[in-house]
Short mmCIF file of C-alpha atoms in Angstrom, two decimals:
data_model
loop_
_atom_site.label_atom_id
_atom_site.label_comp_id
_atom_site.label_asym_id
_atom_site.label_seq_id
_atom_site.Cartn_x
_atom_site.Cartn_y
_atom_site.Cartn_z
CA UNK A 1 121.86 87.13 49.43
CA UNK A 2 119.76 88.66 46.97
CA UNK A 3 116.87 87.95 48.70
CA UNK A 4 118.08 89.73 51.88
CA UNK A 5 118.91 92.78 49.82
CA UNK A 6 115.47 93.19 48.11
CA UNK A 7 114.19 92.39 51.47
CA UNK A 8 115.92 95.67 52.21
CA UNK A 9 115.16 97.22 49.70
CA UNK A 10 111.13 96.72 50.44
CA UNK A 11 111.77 97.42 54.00
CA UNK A 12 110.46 101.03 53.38
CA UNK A 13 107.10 100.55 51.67
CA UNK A 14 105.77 98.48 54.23
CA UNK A 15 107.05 100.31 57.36
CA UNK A 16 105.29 103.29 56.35
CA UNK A 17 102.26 101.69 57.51
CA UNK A 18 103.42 100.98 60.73
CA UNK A 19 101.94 103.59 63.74
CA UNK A 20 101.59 103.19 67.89
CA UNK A 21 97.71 102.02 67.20
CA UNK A 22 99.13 99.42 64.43
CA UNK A 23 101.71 97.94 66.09
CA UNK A 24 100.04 97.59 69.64
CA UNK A 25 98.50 94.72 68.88
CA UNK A 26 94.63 94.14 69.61
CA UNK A 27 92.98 95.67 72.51
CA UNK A 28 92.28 93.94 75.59
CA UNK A 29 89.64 96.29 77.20
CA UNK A 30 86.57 97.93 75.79
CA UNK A 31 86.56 101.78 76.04
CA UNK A 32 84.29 101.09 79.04
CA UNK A 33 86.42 98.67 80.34
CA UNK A 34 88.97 101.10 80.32
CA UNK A 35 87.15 103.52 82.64
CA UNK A 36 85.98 101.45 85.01
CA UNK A 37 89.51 100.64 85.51
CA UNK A 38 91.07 103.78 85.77
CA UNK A 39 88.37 104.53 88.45
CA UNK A 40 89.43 101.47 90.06
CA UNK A 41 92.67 102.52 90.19
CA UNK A 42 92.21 106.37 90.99
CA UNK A 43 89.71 104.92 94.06
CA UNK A 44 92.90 102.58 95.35
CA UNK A 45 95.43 105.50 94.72
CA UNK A 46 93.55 108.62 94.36
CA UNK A 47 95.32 112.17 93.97
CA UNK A 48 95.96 114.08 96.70
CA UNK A 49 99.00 116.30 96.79
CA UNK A 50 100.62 113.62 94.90
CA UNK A 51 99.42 112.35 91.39
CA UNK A 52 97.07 109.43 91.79
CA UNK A 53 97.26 106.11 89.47
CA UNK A 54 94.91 107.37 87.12
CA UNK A 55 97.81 110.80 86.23
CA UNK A 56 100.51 108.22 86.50
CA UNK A 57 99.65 106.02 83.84
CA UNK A 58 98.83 103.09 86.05
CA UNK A 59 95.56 102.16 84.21
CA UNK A 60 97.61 101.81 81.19
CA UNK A 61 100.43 99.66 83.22
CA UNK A 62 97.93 96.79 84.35
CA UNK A 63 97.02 96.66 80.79
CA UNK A 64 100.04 96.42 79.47
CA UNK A 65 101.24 93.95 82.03
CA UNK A 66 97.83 91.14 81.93
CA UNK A 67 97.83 91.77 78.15
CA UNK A 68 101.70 90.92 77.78
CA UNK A 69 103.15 89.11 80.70
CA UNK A 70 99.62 87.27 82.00
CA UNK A 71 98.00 83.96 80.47
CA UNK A 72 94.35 84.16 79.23
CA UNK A 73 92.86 82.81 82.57
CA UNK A 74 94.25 86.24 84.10
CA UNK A 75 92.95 88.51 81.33
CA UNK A 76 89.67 86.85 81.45
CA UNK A 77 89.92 87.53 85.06
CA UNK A 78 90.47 90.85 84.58
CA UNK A 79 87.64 91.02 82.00
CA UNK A 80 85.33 89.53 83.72
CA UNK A 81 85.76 91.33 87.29
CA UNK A 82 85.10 94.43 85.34
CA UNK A 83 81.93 93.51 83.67
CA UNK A 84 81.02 92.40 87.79
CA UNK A 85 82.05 95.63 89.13
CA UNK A 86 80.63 97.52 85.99
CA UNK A 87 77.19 95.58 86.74
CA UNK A 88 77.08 94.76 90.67
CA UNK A 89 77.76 99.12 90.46
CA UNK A 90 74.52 99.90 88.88
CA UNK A 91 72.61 97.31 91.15
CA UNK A 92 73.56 98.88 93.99
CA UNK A 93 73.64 102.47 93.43
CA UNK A 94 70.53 102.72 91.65
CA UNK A 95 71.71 102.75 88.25
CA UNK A 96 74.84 104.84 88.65
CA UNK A 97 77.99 103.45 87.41
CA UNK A 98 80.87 102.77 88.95
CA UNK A 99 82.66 106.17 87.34
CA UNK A 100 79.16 108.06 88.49
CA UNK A 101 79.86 107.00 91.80
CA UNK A 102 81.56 109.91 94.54
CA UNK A 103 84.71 109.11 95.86
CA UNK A 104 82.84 107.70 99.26
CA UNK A 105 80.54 105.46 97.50
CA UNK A 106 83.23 103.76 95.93
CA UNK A 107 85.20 103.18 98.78
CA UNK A 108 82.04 101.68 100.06
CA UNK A 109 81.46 99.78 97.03
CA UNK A 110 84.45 97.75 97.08
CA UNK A 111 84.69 97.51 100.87
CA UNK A 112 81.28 95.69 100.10
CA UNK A 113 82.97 93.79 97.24
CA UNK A 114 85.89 92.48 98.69
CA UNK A 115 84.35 91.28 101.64
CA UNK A 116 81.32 89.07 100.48
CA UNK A 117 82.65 88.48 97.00
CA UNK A 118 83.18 84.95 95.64
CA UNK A 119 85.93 83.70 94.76
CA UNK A 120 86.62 84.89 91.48
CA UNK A 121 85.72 88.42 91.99
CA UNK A 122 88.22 88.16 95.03
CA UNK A 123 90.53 87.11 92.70
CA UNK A 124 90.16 90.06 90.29
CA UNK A 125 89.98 92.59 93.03
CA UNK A 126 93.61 91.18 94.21
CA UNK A 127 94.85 91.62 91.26
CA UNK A 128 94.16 95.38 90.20
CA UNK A 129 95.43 96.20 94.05
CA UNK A 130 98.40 94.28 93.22
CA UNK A 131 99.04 95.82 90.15
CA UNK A 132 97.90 99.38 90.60
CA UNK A 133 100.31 99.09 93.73
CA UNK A 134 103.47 97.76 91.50
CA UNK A 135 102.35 100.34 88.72
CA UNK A 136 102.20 103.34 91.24
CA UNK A 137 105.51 101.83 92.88
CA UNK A 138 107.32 101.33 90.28
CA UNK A 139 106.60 104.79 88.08
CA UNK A 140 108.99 107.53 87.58
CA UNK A 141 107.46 110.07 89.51
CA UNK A 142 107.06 107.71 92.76
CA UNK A 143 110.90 106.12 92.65
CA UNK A 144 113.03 110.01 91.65
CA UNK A 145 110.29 112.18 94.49
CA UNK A 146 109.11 109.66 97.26
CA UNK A 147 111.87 107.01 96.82
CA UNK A 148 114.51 108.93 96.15
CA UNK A 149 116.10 106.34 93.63
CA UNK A 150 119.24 107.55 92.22
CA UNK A 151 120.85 105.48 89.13
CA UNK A 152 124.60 105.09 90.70
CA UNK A 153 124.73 104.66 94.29
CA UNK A 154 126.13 107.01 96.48
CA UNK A 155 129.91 107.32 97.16
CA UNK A 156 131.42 105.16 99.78
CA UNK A 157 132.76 106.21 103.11
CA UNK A 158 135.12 104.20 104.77
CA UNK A 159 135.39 103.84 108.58
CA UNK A 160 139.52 103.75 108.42
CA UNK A 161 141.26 106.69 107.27
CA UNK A 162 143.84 106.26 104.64
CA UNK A 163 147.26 107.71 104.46
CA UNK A 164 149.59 108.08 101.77
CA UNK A 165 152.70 106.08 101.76
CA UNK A 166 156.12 106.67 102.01
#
């Protein structure tokens, strides 16, 4: 008992140190990691009159998700199909990367990628589509303005009329 109440009693001192870059645990992506992502994503769902992955958060999402919910084979996946895209990029634009690339050239790009790509790569490319997909699916702005999701259902109308008894 006492042990729980100077337990509480410390509680304080060492919660102070706690902040959103302290308590998110360690990093999965590199800053550049992090770009080429969000490019990936903003090149599957780009912006048009509607926000586009990258204004929606979904960059942020997919890490979330393979950091949290995945096992290390898919983060190295992820990982890994970056560092591919990041260099196979420069190869083949003539240095540029893969965020110096125009909207057409990376449509091109991963056209190229996903259709001669081994295995792996195949594998990666699957699953930022899948996620960026769920992630742009599954945000606020996409379920209340395109889906049209309300929280309680509508009301229910009945086929028979109802009258009041006697």
């Amino acid at each position: 008992m006492a042990a729980a109440f100077g337990g509480l009693l410390s509680l304080p001192s060492w919660a102070q140190q706690w902040t959103p870059e302290t308590v998110a645990g360690s990093p999965l992506l590199s800053a550049l990691e992090e770009s080429t992502l969000a490019d990936l994503a903003e090149t599957i769902i780009p912006e048009t009159d509607i926000p586009g992955a990258k204004s929606l958060g979904v960059p942020a999402y997919i890490q979330k998700i393979v950091n949290d919910c995945m096992d290390t084979k898919a983060q190295e996946t992820l990982k890994n199909g970056l560092y591919t895209v990041s260099d196979l990029a420069q190869k083949s634009s003539g240095g540029k990367t893969f965020s110096g690339m125009d909207t057409n050239q990376r449509l091109n790009f991963l056209n190229q990628l996903n259709a001669g790509a081994d295995e792996e790569t195949k594998d990666f490319f699957k699953l930022v589509k899948s996620l960026t997909i769920r992630g742009f699916t599954t945000s606020e702005y996409f379920q209340t303005n395109i889906n049209h999701y309300q929280l309680v259902p509508g009301f229910y109308h009945g086929c028979v009329p109802v009258s009041t008894g006697k």
